[in-house]
Short mmCIF file of C-alpha atoms in Angstrom, two decimals:
data_model
loop_
_atom_site.label_atom_id
_atom_site.label_comp_id
_atom_site.label_asym_id
_atom_site.label_seq_id
_atom_site.Cartn_x
_atom_site.Cartn_y
_atom_site.Cartn_z
CA UNK S 96 0.00 0.00 0.00
CA UNK S 97 2.88 2.37 0.79
CA UNK S 98 4.41 1.71 -2.63
CA UNK S 99 1.08 2.35 -4.35
CA UNK S 100 0.66 5.60 -2.44
CA UNK S 101 4.12 6.78 -3.47
CA UNK S 102 3.36 5.93 -7.09
CA UNK S 103 0.15 7.98 -7.01
CA UNK S 104 1.95 10.88 -5.33
CA UNK S 105 4.68 10.72 -7.94
CA UNK S 106 2.15 10.74 -10.77
CA UNK S 107 0.62 13.88 -9.33
CA UNK S 108 3.94 15.67 -8.76
CA UNK S 109 6.09 14.67 -11.75
CA UNK S 110 5.16 11.63 -13.84
CA UNK S 111 8.43 11.56 -15.81
CA UNK S 112 10.53 11.64 -12.66
CA UNK S 113 8.30 8.92 -11.22
CA UNK S 114 8.83 6.48 -14.07
CA UNK S 115 12.53 7.28 -14.21
CA UNK S 116 12.74 6.39 -10.53
CA UNK S 117 10.47 3.36 -10.81
CA UNK S 118 12.49 1.63 -13.53
CA UNK S 119 15.62 2.12 -11.42
CA UNK S 120 13.99 0.67 -8.31
CA UNK S 121 12.54 -2.27 -10.24
CA UNK S 122 16.00 -3.18 -11.52
CA UNK S 123 17.63 -2.74 -8.10
CA UNK S 124 15.40 -5.39 -6.55
CA UNK S 125 14.75 -7.47 -9.67
CA UNK S 126 18.41 -8.34 -10.12
CA UNK S 127 18.38 -10.28 -6.82
CA UNK S 128 15.99 -13.11 -7.83
CA UNK S 129 17.57 -13.20 -11.29
CA UNK S 130 21.01 -13.63 -9.74
CA UNK S 131 19.69 -16.31 -7.39
CA UNK S 132 18.73 -18.42 -10.43
CA UNK S 133 22.39 -18.47 -11.46
CA UNK S 134 23.48 -19.49 -7.95
CA UNK S 135 21.01 -22.39 -7.94
CA UNK S 136 22.03 -23.57 -11.41
CA UNK S 137 25.69 -23.34 -10.41
CA UNK S 138 25.12 -25.52 -7.35
CA UNK S 139 23.10 -28.04 -9.36
CA UNK S 140 25.96 -28.17 -11.84
CA UNK S 141 28.86 -28.45 -9.40
CA UNK S 142 27.32 -29.74 -6.17
CA UNK S 143 28.85 -28.95 -2.82
CA UNK S 144 27.99 -28.62 0.82
CA UNK S 145 27.68 -24.84 0.62
CA UNK S 146 24.63 -25.11 -1.61
CA UNK S 147 22.90 -27.73 0.51
CA UNK S 148 23.19 -25.58 3.62
CA UNK S 149 22.08 -22.34 1.96
CA UNK S 150 19.69 -23.69 -0.70
CA UNK S 151 16.48 -22.50 1.03
CA UNK S 152 17.77 -18.92 0.91
CA UNK S 153 18.49 -19.03 -2.85
CA UNK S 154 15.14 -20.67 -3.50
CA UNK S 155 13.39 -17.94 -1.52
CA UNK S 156 15.25 -15.24 -3.44
CA UNK S 157 14.40 -16.87 -6.77
CA UNK S 158 10.82 -17.26 -5.60
CA UNK S 159 10.42 -13.47 -5.46
CA UNK S 160 10.52 -13.30 -9.28
CA UNK S 161 6.72 -12.76 -9.48
CA UNK S 162 7.24 -9.44 -7.66
CA UNK S 163 9.75 -8.46 -10.32
CA UNK S 164 7.34 -9.38 -13.10
CA UNK S 165 4.46 -7.48 -11.50
CA UNK S 166 6.55 -4.35 -10.93
CA UNK S 167 8.07 -4.47 -14.43
CA UNK S 168 4.86 -4.81 -16.43
CA UNK S 169 3.49 -1.27 -15.73
CA UNK S 170 6.59 0.12 -17.43
CA UNK S 171 5.38 -1.40 -20.70
CA UNK S 172 2.46 1.04 -20.55
CA UNK S 173 4.74 4.09 -20.39
CA UNK S 174 7.41 3.04 -22.89
CA UNK S 175 6.99 6.31 -24.80
CA UNK S 176 8.25 8.17 -21.73
CA UNK S 177 11.30 5.98 -21.27
CA UNK S 178 12.61 4.98 -24.69
CA UNK S 179 13.86 7.58 -27.16
CA UNK S 180 13.63 5.16 -30.11
CA UNK S 181 9.81 5.41 -29.93
CA UNK S 182 9.95 8.99 -31.22
CA UNK S 183 8.96 9.63 -34.88
CA UNK S 184 11.40 7.81 -37.16
CA UNK S 185 12.32 10.97 -39.08
CA UNK S 186 13.62 12.59 -35.89
CA UNK S 187 15.92 9.68 -34.97
CA UNK S 188 19.63 9.55 -35.86
CA UNK S 189 20.58 7.18 -38.67
CA UNK S 190 22.35 4.92 -36.17
CA UNK S 191 19.08 4.41 -34.30
CA UNK S 192 16.99 4.04 -37.46
CA UNK S 193 19.18 1.10 -38.46
CA UNK S 194 18.21 -0.66 -35.20
CA UNK S 195 14.44 -0.32 -35.54
CA UNK S 196 14.02 -3.83 -36.92
CA UNK S 197 14.93 -4.97 -33.41
CA UNK S 198 13.85 -1.88 -31.44
CA UNK S 199 10.13 -1.71 -32.12
CA UNK S 200 7.32 -1.72 -29.57
CA UNK S 201 5.51 -5.02 -30.41
CA UNK S 202 8.75 -7.02 -30.62
CA UNK S 203 10.04 -5.41 -27.42
CA UNK S 204 6.88 -6.35 -25.49
CA UNK S 205 6.96 -9.92 -26.84
CA UNK S 206 10.60 -10.29 -25.81
CA UNK S 207 9.88 -8.98 -22.32
CA UNK S 208 7.05 -11.47 -21.81
CA UNK S 209 9.29 -14.27 -23.09
CA UNK S 210 12.03 -13.36 -20.60
CA UNK S 211 9.57 -13.31 -17.71
CA UNK S 212 7.91 -16.60 -18.69
CA UNK S 213 11.29 -18.33 -19.04
CA UNK S 214 12.59 -17.01 -15.72
CA UNK S 215 9.39 -17.91 -13.87
CA UNK S 216 9.55 -21.35 -15.45
CA UNK S 217 13.14 -21.76 -14.25
CA UNK S 218 12.10 -20.81 -10.71
CA UNK S 219 9.26 -23.32 -10.79
CA UNK S 220 11.50 -26.11 -12.10
CA UNK S 221 14.02 -25.36 -9.36
CA UNK S 222 11.26 -25.72 -6.75
CA UNK S 223 11.06 -22.13 -5.53
CA UNK S 224 7.38 -22.41 -4.55
CA UNK S 225 7.07 -26.04 -3.46
CA UNK S 226 8.55 -28.62 -1.12
CA UNK S 227 8.93 -31.25 -3.83
CA UNK S 228 12.34 -32.65 -4.69
CA UNK S 229 13.50 -31.29 -7.99
CA UNK S 230 15.89 -32.73 -10.53
CA UNK S 231 19.48 -31.58 -10.07
CA UNK S 232 20.80 -33.03 -13.31
CA UNK S 233 24.11 -31.37 -14.27
CA UNK S 234 23.01 -31.40 -17.91
CA UNK S 235 19.79 -29.52 -17.17
CA UNK S 236 21.66 -27.14 -14.89
CA UNK S 237 24.20 -26.37 -17.63
CA UNK S 238 21.41 -25.74 -20.15
CA UNK S 239 19.57 -23.55 -17.64
CA UNK S 240 22.69 -21.52 -16.89
CA UNK S 241 23.36 -20.94 -20.60
CA UNK S 242 19.73 -19.91 -21.18
CA UNK S 243 19.95 -17.59 -18.16
CA UNK S 244 23.05 -15.89 -19.60
CA UNK S 245 21.44 -15.44 -23.01
CA UNK S 246 18.12 -14.09 -21.74
CA UNK S 247 19.66 -11.72 -19.19
CA UNK S 248 22.07 -10.43 -21.85
CA UNK S 249 19.21 -9.59 -24.20
CA UNK S 250 17.24 -8.15 -21.30
CA UNK S 251 20.17 -5.85 -20.58
CA UNK S 252 20.20 -4.69 -24.20
CA UNK S 253 16.44 -4.02 -24.09
CA UNK S 254 15.97 -2.39 -20.70
CA UNK S 255 19.35 -0.76 -20.11
CA UNK S 256 21.24 -0.09 -23.34
CA UNK S 257 18.22 0.88 -25.45
CA UNK S 258 17.46 3.73 -23.04
CA UNK S 259 20.25 5.40 -25.04
CA UNK S 260 19.80 3.65 -28.39
CA UNK S 261 22.91 5.16 -29.99
CA UNK S 262 25.06 3.30 -27.45
CA UNK S 263 26.14 -0.32 -27.93
CA UNK S 264 28.40 -2.69 -26.01
CA UNK S 265 29.15 -6.38 -26.55
CA UNK S 266 30.29 -6.70 -22.92
CA UNK S 267 27.35 -5.07 -21.16
CA UNK S 268 25.25 -8.25 -20.95
CA UNK S 269 28.03 -10.25 -19.31
CA UNK S 270 28.73 -7.38 -16.92
CA UNK S 271 25.03 -7.31 -15.94
CA UNK S 272 25.03 -11.09 -15.38
CA UNK S 273 28.03 -10.83 -13.04
CA UNK S 274 26.47 -7.87 -11.26
CA UNK S 275 23.15 -9.66 -10.70
CA UNK S 276 24.79 -12.82 -9.39
CA UNK S 277 27.12 -10.83 -7.10
CA UNK S 278 24.22 -8.83 -5.66
CA UNK S 279 22.18 -12.00 -5.15
CA UNK S 280 25.05 -13.64 -3.26
CA UNK S 281 25.38 -10.55 -1.09
CA UNK S 282 21.64 -10.59 -0.36
CA UNK S 283 21.70 -14.31 0.40
CA UNK S 284 24.67 -13.99 2.75
CA UNK S 285 23.05 -11.06 4.54
CA UNK S 286 19.68 -12.79 4.89
CA UNK S 287 21.15 -16.08 6.05
CA UNK S 288 23.64 -14.52 8.46
CA UNK S 289 21.12 -12.10 9.94
CA UNK S 290 18.32 -14.61 10.52
CA UNK S 291 20.03 -17.87 11.44
CA UNK S 292 19.63 -18.84 15.08
CA UNK S 293 22.92 -20.67 15.24
CA UNK S 294 26.21 -20.07 13.44
CA UNK S 295 26.49 -21.73 10.06
CA UNK S 296 29.23 -24.22 9.29
CA UNK S 297 32.63 -22.71 8.66
CA UNK S 298 33.28 -24.66 5.45
CA UNK S 299 30.08 -23.73 3.57
CA UNK S 300 30.34 -20.12 4.68
CA UNK S 301 33.87 -19.88 3.34
CA UNK S 302 32.83 -21.52 0.06
CA UNK S 303 30.00 -19.02 -0.43
CA UNK S 304 32.37 -16.14 0.32
CA UNK S 305 34.88 -17.48 -2.22
CA UNK S 306 32.16 -17.80 -4.86
CA UNK S 307 31.08 -14.23 -4.12
CA UNK S 308 34.69 -13.00 -4.47
CA UNK S 309 34.99 -14.81 -7.82
CA UNK S 310 31.85 -13.15 -9.16
CA UNK S 311 32.96 -9.71 -7.97
CA UNK S 312 36.26 -10.17 -9.79
CA UNK S 313 34.33 -11.31 -12.86
CA UNK S 314 32.22 -8.17 -12.69
CA UNK S 315 35.16 -5.79 -12.37
CA UNK S 316 36.93 -7.54 -15.26
CA UNK S 317 33.86 -7.13 -17.51
CA UNK S 318 33.35 -3.50 -16.45
CA UNK S 319 37.01 -2.68 -17.11
CA UNK S 320 36.92 -4.51 -20.45
CA UNK S 321 33.91 -2.51 -21.59
CA UNK S 322 35.57 0.75 -20.56
CA UNK S 323 38.86 -0.06 -22.32
CA UNK S 324 37.13 -1.20 -25.53
CA UNK S 325 34.98 1.94 -25.73
CA UNK S 326 37.84 4.25 -24.71
CA UNK S 327 40.20 2.79 -27.34
CA UNK S 328 37.50 2.95 -30.03
CA UNK S 329 36.64 6.56 -29.12
CA UNK S 330 33.44 6.50 -31.20
CA UNK S 331 31.01 9.37 -30.49
CA UNK S 332 27.95 7.13 -30.08
CA UNK S 333 29.71 5.01 -27.46
CA UNK S 334 32.07 7.34 -25.64
CA UNK S 335 29.22 9.78 -25.01
CA UNK S 336 27.60 7.21 -22.70
CA UNK S 337 30.61 7.41 -20.38
CA UNK S 338 31.11 11.16 -20.76
CA UNK S 339 27.54 11.72 -19.57
CA UNK S 340 28.15 9.51 -16.54
CA UNK S 341 31.42 11.25 -15.73
CA UNK S 342 29.94 14.73 -15.40
CA UNK S 343 28.35 16.52 -12.46
CA UNK S 344 26.81 14.41 -9.72
CA UNK S 345 27.17 11.22 -11.75
CA UNK S 346 30.93 11.20 -11.27
CA UNK S 347 30.49 11.01 -7.50
CA UNK S 348 27.82 8.33 -7.89
CA UNK S 349 30.16 6.24 -10.05
CA UNK S 350 33.00 6.47 -7.52
CA UNK S 351 30.79 5.59 -4.56
CA UNK S 352 29.03 2.75 -6.37
CA UNK S 353 32.38 1.20 -7.35
CA UNK S 354 33.78 1.59 -3.84
CA UNK S 355 30.72 0.12 -2.12
CA UNK S 356 29.91 -2.62 -4.63
CA UNK S 357 33.46 -3.85 -5.20
CA UNK S 358 36.30 -2.28 -3.22
CA UNK S 359 34.94 -2.69 0.32
CA UNK S 360 33.70 -6.30 -0.12
CA UNK S 361 36.90 -7.17 -1.99
CA UNK S 362 39.04 -5.90 0.88
CA UNK S 363 36.99 -7.90 3.39
CA UNK S 364 36.99 -11.08 1.32
CA UNK S 365 40.77 -11.03 0.94
CA UNK S 366 41.03 -11.87 4.63
CA UNK S 367 40.49 -15.52 5.56
CA UNK S 368 39.60 -14.47 9.10
CA UNK S 369 36.93 -12.07 7.80
CA UNK S 370 35.46 -14.76 5.52
CA UNK S 371 35.10 -17.03 8.55
CA UNK S 372 33.36 -14.33 10.56
CA UNK S 373 29.58 -14.00 10.26
CA UNK S 374 29.49 -10.32 11.29
CA UNK S 375 32.17 -9.26 8.80
CA UNK S 376 30.49 -11.10 5.93
CA UNK S 377 27.07 -9.69 6.78
CA UNK S 378 28.46 -6.15 6.96
CA UNK S 379 30.33 -6.51 3.66
CA UNK S 380 27.17 -7.86 2.03
CA UNK S 381 25.14 -4.88 3.23
CA UNK S 382 27.74 -2.47 1.85
CA UNK S 383 27.75 -4.35 -1.47
CA UNK S 384 23.95 -4.09 -1.76
CA UNK S 385 24.06 -0.34 -1.20
CA UNK S 386 26.68 -0.15 -3.98
CA UNK S 387 24.43 -2.29 -6.17
CA UNK S 388 21.60 0.22 -5.72
CA UNK S 389 23.88 3.11 -6.65
CA UNK S 390 25.18 1.16 -9.64
CA UNK S 391 21.65 0.61 -11.02
CA UNK S 392 20.92 4.30 -10.47
CA UNK S 393 24.13 5.23 -12.33
CA UNK S 394 23.36 2.92 -15.24
CA UNK S 395 19.74 4.01 -15.75
CA UNK S 396 19.01 7.50 -14.44
CA UNK S 397 21.40 9.55 -16.64
CA UNK S 398 19.70 8.11 -19.74
CA UNK S 399 16.28 9.47 -18.85
CA UNK S 400 16.35 12.98 -17.45
CA UNK S 401 18.57 15.47 -15.64
CA UNK S 402 18.99 14.58 -11.98
CA UNK S 403 16.46 16.42 -9.81
CA UNK S 404 15.70 16.48 -6.11
CA UNK S 405 12.25 15.02 -6.81
CA UNK S 406 13.74 12.08 -8.67
CA UNK S 407 16.28 11.44 -5.92
CA UNK S 408 13.69 11.49 -3.14
CA UNK S 409 11.27 9.32 -5.13
CA UNK S 410 13.99 6.78 -5.90
CA UNK S 411 15.01 6.52 -2.25
CA UNK S 412 11.44 6.21 -0.94
CA UNK S 413 10.42 3.69 -3.59
CA UNK S 414 13.58 1.64 -2.99
CA UNK S 415 12.78 1.34 0.71
CA UNK S 416 9.07 0.70 0.12
CA UNK S 417 9.45 -1.95 -2.60
CA UNK S 418 12.38 -3.42 -0.70
CA UNK S 419 10.23 -3.97 2.37
CA UNK S 420 7.79 -5.90 0.19
CA UNK S 421 10.58 -8.02 -1.26
CA UNK S 422 12.15 -8.75 2.13
CA UNK S 423 8.82 -9.75 3.66
CA UNK S 424 7.98 -12.02 0.73
CA UNK S 425 11.45 -13.59 0.64
CA UNK S 426 11.44 -14.32 4.37
CA UNK S 427 7.98 -15.86 4.05
CA UNK S 428 9.20 -18.16 1.27
CA UNK S 429 12.38 -18.98 3.19
CA UNK S 430 10.37 -20.16 6.21
CA UNK S 431 8.31 -22.38 3.93
CA UNK S 432 11.33 -24.06 2.39
CA UNK S 433 12.82 -27.21 3.88
CA UNK S 434 15.32 -26.25 6.57
CA UNK S 435 18.99 -27.07 5.94
CA UNK S 436 20.54 -30.03 7.77
CA UNK S 437 20.88 -29.64 11.52
CA UNK S 438 23.58 -27.12 12.22
CA UNK S 439 25.00 -29.30 14.95
CA UNK S 440 25.84 -31.93 12.34
CA UNK S 441 27.66 -29.36 10.24
CA UNK S 442 29.66 -27.62 12.94
CA UNK S 443 33.39 -27.45 12.46
CA UNK S 444 35.74 -27.45 15.45
CA UNK S 445 37.51 -24.15 16.00
CA UNK S 446 34.93 -21.98 14.20
CA UNK S 447 34.89 -18.35 15.26
CA UNK S 448 31.51 -17.21 16.59
CA UNK S 449 30.29 -13.66 16.90
#
């Protein structure tokens, strides 16, 4: 109800600022269940004790995908406000006109529904909303992970890159995949560490932290690769995307998002002692999620309108409001999932407790 009230207030005050804020907030929270799908497929593919202990958390995160679908669909009704390529063809640059075979409203809507149906189907097959035992075939997991990469890459082109249709990047989809999985791991670590009644096993916790560190390094490699490729090419349609995000307030947002999303967690995860400590991991995960929110804001907001106080306040309020809905729904699903094996059977001598 709070979210609905904020949406109505935003429509009354400044509808363009509202939808600019709403798409940012939807992506902030929507990346978490999408990233959880990758974590589940990875565990099904590789196995391991870490996934057995934490599986209910990833299933609960993936199970929040219906919230993402519901919050995304209204944006299809206001596409004309968000996407510049929906302007009259004669007013579009030649670069954009050459993309209209792909960037057209009916095809865009069909693709969006296909993404959502596929992702919801993946969540159902993984058992996100049931107690039934699901198949953990490595072959199916590999196919699911490949399909996840492909669909999220195209989703990134549609909902992120096409906000500035002159821009193009081959690396952006992979960068978004790494970002979503990293944010999902941070959310899972934070949820599990903050709500468990007893300390988790040292081994699984360290394995999850190592997986998180690997994904963060993958993200920074993709982000750096995209920057170097575009910088060396120095093409106006591509370099302008970075120039816009390196001016004014966006420069500060980029620095803070990088520091919070990568640098702080990276520094924590370099320490074996910190990886074994529940409080350190939970704190690093919280910092990473705040950086994730800033990163989504930095990727989306500059494409839509000049930064205003109204947009900033709306984005913050909607992030908190929609986030409360997500957290409540995820915790409800987590309680419904089968509990992990008894912690006493997983305890490791010499574990540090907080």
